XYZ file of N, CA and C in Angstrom:
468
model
N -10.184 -102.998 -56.774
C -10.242 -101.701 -56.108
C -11.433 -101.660 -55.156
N -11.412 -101.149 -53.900
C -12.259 -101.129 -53.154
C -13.669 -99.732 -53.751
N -14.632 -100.053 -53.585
C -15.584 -99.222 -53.566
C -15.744 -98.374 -52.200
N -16.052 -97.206 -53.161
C -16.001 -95.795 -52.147
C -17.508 -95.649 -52.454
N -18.525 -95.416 -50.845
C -19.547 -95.007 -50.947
C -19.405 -93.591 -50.424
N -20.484 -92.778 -50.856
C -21.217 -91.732 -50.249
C -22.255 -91.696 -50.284
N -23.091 -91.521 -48.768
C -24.605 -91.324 -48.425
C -25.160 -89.806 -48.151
N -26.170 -89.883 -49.127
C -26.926 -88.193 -49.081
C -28.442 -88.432 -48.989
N -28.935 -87.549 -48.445
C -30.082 -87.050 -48.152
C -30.774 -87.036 -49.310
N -32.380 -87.534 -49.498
C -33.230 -86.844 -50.992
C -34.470 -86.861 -50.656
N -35.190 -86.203 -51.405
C -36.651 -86.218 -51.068
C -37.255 -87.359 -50.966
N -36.744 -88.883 -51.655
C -36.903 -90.073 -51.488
C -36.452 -90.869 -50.460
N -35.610 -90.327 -49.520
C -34.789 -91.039 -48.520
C -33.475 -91.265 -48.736
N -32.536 -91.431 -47.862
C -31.279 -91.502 -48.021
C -30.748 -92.828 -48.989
N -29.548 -92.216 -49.936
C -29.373 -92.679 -50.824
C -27.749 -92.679 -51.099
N -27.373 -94.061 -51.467
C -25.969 -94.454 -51.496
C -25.260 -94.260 -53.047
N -24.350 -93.526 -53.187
C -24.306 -93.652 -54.108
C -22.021 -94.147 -53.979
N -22.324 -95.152 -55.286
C -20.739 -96.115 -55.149
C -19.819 -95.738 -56.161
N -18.504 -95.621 -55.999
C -17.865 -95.579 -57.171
C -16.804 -96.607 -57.255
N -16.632 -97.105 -58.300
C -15.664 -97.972 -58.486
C -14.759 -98.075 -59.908
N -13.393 -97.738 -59.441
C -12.443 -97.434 -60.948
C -12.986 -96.113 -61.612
N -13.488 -95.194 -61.086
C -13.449 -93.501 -61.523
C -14.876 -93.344 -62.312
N -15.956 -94.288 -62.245
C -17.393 -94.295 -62.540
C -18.564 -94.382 -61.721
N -19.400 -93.953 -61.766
C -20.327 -94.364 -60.896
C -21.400 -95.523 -61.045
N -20.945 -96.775 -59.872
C -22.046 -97.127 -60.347
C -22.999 -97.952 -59.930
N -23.191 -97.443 -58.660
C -24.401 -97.697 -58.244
C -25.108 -96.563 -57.494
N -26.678 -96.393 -57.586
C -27.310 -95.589 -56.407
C -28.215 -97.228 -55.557
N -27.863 -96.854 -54.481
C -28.520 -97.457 -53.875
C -29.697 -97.042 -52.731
N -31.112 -97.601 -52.939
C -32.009 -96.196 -52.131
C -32.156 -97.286 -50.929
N -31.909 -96.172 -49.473
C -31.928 -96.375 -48.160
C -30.774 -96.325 -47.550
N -29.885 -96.180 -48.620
C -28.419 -95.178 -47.770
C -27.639 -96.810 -47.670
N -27.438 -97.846 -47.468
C -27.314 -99.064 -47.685
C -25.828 -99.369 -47.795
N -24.657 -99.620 -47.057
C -23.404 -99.873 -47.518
C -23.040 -100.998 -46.883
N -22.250 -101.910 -47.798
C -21.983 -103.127 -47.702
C -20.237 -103.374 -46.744
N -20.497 -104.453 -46.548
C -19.121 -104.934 -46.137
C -18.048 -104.695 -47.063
N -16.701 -104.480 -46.374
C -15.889 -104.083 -47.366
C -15.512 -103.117 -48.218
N -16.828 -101.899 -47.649
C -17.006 -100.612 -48.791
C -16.591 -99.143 -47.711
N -15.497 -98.287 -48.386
C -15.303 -97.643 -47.788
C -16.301 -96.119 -48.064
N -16.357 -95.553 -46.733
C -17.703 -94.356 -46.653
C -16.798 -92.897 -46.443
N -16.416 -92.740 -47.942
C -16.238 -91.373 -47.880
C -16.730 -90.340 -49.254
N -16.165 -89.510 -49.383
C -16.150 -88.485 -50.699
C -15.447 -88.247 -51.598
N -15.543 -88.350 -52.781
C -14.428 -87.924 -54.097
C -14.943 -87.120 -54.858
N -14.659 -86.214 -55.753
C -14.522 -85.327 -56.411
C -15.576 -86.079 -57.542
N -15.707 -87.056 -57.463
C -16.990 -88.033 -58.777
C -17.895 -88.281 -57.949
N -18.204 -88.366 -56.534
C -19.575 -88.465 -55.811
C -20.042 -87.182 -55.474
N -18.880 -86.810 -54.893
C -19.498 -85.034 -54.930
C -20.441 -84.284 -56.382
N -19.739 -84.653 -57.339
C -20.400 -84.558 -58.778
C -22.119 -85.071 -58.700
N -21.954 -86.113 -58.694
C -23.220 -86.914 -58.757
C -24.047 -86.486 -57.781
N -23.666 -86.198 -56.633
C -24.621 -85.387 -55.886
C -24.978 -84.404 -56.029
N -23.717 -83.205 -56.291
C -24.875 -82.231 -57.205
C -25.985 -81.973 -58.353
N -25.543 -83.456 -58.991
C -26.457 -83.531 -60.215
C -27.659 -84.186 -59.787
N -27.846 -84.641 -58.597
C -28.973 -85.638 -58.133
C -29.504 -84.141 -57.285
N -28.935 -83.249 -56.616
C -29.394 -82.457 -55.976
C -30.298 -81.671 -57.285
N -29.507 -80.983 -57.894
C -30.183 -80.488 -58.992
C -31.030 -80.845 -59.950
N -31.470 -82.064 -59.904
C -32.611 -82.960 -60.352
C -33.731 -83.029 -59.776
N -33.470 -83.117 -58.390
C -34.193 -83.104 -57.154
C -35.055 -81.470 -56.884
N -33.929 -80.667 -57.698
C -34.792 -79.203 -57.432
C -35.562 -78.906 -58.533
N -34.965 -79.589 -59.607
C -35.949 -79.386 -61.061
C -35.664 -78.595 -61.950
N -34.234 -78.404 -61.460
C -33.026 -77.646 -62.310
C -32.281 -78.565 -63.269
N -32.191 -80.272 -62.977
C -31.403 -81.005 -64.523
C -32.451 -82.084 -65.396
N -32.245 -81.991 -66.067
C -32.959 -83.137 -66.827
C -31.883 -84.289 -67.741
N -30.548 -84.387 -67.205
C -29.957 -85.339 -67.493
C -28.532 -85.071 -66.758
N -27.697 -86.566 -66.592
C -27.111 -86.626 -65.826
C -25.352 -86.526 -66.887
N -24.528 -86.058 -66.351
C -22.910 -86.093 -67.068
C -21.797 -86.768 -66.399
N -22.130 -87.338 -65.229
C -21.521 -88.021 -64.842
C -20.902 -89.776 -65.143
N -19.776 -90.098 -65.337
C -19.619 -91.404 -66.163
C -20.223 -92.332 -65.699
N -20.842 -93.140 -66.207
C -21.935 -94.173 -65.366
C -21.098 -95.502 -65.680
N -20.920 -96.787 -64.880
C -20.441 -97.833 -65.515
C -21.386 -99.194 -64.289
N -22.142 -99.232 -65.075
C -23.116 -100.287 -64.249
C -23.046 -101.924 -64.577
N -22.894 -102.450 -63.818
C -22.608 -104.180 -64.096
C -23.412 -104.684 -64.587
N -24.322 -105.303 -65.688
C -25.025 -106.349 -66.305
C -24.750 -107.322 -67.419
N -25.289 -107.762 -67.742
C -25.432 -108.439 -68.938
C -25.423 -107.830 -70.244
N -25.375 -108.506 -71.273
C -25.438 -107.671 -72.716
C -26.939 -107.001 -72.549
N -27.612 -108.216 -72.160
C -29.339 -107.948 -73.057
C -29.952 -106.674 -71.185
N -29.227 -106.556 -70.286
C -29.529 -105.501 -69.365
C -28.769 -104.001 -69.998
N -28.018 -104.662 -70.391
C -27.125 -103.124 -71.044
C -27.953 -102.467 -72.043
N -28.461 -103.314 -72.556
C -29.636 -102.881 -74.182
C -30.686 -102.013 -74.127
N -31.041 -103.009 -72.213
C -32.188 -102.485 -71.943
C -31.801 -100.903 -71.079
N -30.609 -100.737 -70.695
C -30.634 -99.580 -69.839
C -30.041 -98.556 -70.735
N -29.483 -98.904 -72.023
C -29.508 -97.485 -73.163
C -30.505 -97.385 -73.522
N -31.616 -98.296 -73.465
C -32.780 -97.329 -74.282
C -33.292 -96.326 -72.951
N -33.082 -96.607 -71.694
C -33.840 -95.739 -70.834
C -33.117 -94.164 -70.754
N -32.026 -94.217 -71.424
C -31.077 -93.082 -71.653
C -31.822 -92.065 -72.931
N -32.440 -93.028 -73.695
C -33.686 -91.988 -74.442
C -34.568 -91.366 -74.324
N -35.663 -92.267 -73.225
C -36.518 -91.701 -73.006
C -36.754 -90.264 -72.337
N -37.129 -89.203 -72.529
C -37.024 -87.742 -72.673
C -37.346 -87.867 -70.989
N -36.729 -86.595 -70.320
C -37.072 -86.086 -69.180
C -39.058 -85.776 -69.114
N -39.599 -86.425 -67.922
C -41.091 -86.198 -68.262
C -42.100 -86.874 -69.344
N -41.420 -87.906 -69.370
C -41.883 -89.020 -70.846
C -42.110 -89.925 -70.081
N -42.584 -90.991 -70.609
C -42.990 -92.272 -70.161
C -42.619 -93.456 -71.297
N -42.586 -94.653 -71.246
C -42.266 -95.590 -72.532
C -42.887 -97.066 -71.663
N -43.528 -97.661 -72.447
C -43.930 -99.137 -72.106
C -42.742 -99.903 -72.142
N -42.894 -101.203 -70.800
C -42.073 -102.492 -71.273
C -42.243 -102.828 -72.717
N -43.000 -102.966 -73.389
C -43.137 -103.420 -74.423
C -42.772 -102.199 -75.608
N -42.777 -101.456 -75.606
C -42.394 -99.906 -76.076
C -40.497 -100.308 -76.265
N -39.967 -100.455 -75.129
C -38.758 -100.582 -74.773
C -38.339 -102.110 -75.587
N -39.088 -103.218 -75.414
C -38.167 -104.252 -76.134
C -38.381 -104.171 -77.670
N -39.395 -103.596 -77.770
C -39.239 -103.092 -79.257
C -37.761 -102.517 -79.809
N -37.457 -101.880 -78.930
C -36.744 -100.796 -79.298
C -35.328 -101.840 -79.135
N -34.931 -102.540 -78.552
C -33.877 -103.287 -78.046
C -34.161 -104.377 -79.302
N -34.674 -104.274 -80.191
C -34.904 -105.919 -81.587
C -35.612 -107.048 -80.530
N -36.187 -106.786 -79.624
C -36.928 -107.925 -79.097
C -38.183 -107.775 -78.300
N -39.491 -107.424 -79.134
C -40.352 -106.832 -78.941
C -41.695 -108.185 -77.916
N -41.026 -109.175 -78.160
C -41.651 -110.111 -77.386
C -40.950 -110.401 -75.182
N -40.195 -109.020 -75.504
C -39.311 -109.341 -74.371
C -40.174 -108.428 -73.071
N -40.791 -108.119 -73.172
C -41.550 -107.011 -72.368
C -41.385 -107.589 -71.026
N -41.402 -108.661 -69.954
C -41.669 -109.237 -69.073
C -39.837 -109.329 -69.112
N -39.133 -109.456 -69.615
C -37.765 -109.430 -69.398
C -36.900 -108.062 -69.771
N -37.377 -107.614 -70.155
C -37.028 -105.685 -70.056
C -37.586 -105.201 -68.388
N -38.569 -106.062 -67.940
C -38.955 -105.906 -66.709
C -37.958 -106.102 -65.641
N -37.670 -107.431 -66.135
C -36.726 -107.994 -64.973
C -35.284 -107.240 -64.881
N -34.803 -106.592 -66.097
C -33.312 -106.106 -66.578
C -33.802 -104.510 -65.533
N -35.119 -103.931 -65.786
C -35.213 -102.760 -64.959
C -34.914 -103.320 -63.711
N -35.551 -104.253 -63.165
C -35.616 -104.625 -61.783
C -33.759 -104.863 -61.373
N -33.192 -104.518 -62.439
C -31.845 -105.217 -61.425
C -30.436 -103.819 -61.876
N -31.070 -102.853 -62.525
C -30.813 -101.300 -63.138
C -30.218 -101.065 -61.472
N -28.997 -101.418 -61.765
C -28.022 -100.495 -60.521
C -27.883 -98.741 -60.013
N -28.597 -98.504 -61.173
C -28.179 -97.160 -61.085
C -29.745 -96.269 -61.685
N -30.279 -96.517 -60.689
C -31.776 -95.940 -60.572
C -31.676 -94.243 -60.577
N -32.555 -93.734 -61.642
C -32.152 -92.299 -61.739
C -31.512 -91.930 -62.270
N -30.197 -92.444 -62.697
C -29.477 -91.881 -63.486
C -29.692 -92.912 -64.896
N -29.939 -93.903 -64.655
C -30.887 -94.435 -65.802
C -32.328 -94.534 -65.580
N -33.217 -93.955 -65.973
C -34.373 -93.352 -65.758
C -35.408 -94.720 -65.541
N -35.182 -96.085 -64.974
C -36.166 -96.645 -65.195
C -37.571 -96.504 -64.447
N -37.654 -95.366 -64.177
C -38.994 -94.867 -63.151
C -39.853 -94.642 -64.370
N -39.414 -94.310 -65.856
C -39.861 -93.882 -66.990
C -40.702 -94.995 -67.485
N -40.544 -96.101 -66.957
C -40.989 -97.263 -67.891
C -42.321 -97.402 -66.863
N -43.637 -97.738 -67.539
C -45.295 -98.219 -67.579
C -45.656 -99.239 -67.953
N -46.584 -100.056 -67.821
C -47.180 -101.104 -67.678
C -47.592 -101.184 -69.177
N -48.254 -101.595 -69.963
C -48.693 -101.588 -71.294
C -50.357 -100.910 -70.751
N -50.652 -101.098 -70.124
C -52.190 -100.531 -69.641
C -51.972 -98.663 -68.695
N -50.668 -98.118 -69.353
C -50.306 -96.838 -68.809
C -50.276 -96.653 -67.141
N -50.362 -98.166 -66.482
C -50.482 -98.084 -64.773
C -48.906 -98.468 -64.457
N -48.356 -97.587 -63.453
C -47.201 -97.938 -62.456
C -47.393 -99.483 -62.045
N -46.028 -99.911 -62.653
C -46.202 -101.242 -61.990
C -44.477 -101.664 -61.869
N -43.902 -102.202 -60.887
C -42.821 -101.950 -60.112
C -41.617 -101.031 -60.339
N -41.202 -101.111 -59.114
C -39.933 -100.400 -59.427
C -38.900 -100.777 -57.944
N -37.834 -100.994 -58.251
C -36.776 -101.791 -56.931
C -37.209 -100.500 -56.167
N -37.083 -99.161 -55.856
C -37.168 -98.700 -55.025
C -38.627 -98.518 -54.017
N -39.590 -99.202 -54.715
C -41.523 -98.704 -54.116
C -41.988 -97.984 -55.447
N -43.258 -98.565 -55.584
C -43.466 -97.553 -56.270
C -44.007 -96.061 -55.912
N -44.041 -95.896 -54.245
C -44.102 -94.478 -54.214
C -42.957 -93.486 -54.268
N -41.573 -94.091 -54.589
C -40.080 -93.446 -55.273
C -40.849 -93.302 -56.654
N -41.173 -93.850 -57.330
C -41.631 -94.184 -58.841
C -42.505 -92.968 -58.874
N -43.833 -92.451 -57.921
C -44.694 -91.873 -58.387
C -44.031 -90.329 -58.097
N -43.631 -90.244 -57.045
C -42.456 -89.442 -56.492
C -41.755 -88.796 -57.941
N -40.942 -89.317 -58.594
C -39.938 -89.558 -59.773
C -40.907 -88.921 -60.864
N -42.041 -89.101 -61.392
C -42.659 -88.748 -62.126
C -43.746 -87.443 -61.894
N -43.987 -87.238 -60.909
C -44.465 -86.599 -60.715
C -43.611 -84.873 -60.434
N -42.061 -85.197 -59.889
C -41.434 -84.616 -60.059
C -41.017 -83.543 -61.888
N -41.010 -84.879 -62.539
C -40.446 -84.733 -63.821
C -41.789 -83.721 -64.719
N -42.931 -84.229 -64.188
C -44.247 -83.681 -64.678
C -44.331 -82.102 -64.420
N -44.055 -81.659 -63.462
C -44.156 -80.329 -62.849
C -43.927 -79.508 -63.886
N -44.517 -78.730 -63.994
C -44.408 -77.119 -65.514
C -43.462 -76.385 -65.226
N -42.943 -75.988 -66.159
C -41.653 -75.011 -65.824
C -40.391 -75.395 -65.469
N -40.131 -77.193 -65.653
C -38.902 -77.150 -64.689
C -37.920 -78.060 -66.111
């Protein structure tokens, strides 16, 4: 099945978001569409955009839209635990492979964030360095500080 993109506007910069077989599953940041991908709207991107809009205003703190993201077992492990970590929370690499039965994996919970198709709607902006410092994220880490600093705000 061909993938259907839609590109929207965010306080981070324009952002692609893909569906393929009635899930979403990719965001891609810089608006970004590939060969072969058709650029329109469905009734499941429209969704996701309101829920990214409303995230963006500080009105959601989790997403309901069906997510179906391509990885590996041991990336899949790593991107349900980021489905825990609380709106406005933080969790170490090493925090996280704990949590996955492989607490020596911290540097490869790294790499499984680094390849998290679906940024935002799996929260890996949530994940910290073991020394509590920002340290990467595929989008910059000023999306990252952006992302948290958002989530930090009182009242929302």
């Amino acid at each position: 099945m061909t993938k259907i993109v839609m590109i929207l506007e965010s306080p981070i910069g324009p952002l692609a978001l893909v569906e393929e077989n009635g899930a979403l599953t990719e965001l891609r940041f810089g608006g970004r569409v590939n060969g072969g991908e058709r650029v329109q709207s469905s009734p499941l991107l429209r969704r996701a955009e309101k829920e990214l809009k409303e995230y963006f205003a500080g009105k959601r703190k989790t997403f309901t839209v069906p997510l179906a993201p391509a990885g590996t077992a041991f990336q899949q492990a790593v991107w349900k635990v980021l489905l825990d970590i609380p709106y406005g929370a933080t969790m170490t690499y090493g925090e996280v492979a704990k949590r996955i039965g492989n607490p020596k994996a911290a540097r490869a919970v790294g790499m499984a964030n680094h390849q998290n198709p679906l940024a935002i709607f799996y929260p890996c902006h949530r994940v910290i360095g073991a020394n509590n410092k920002l340290v990467g994220y595929g989008g910059g880490l000023s999306k990252k500080e952006f992302l948290l600093a958002l989530e930090a705000q009182p009242d929302r």
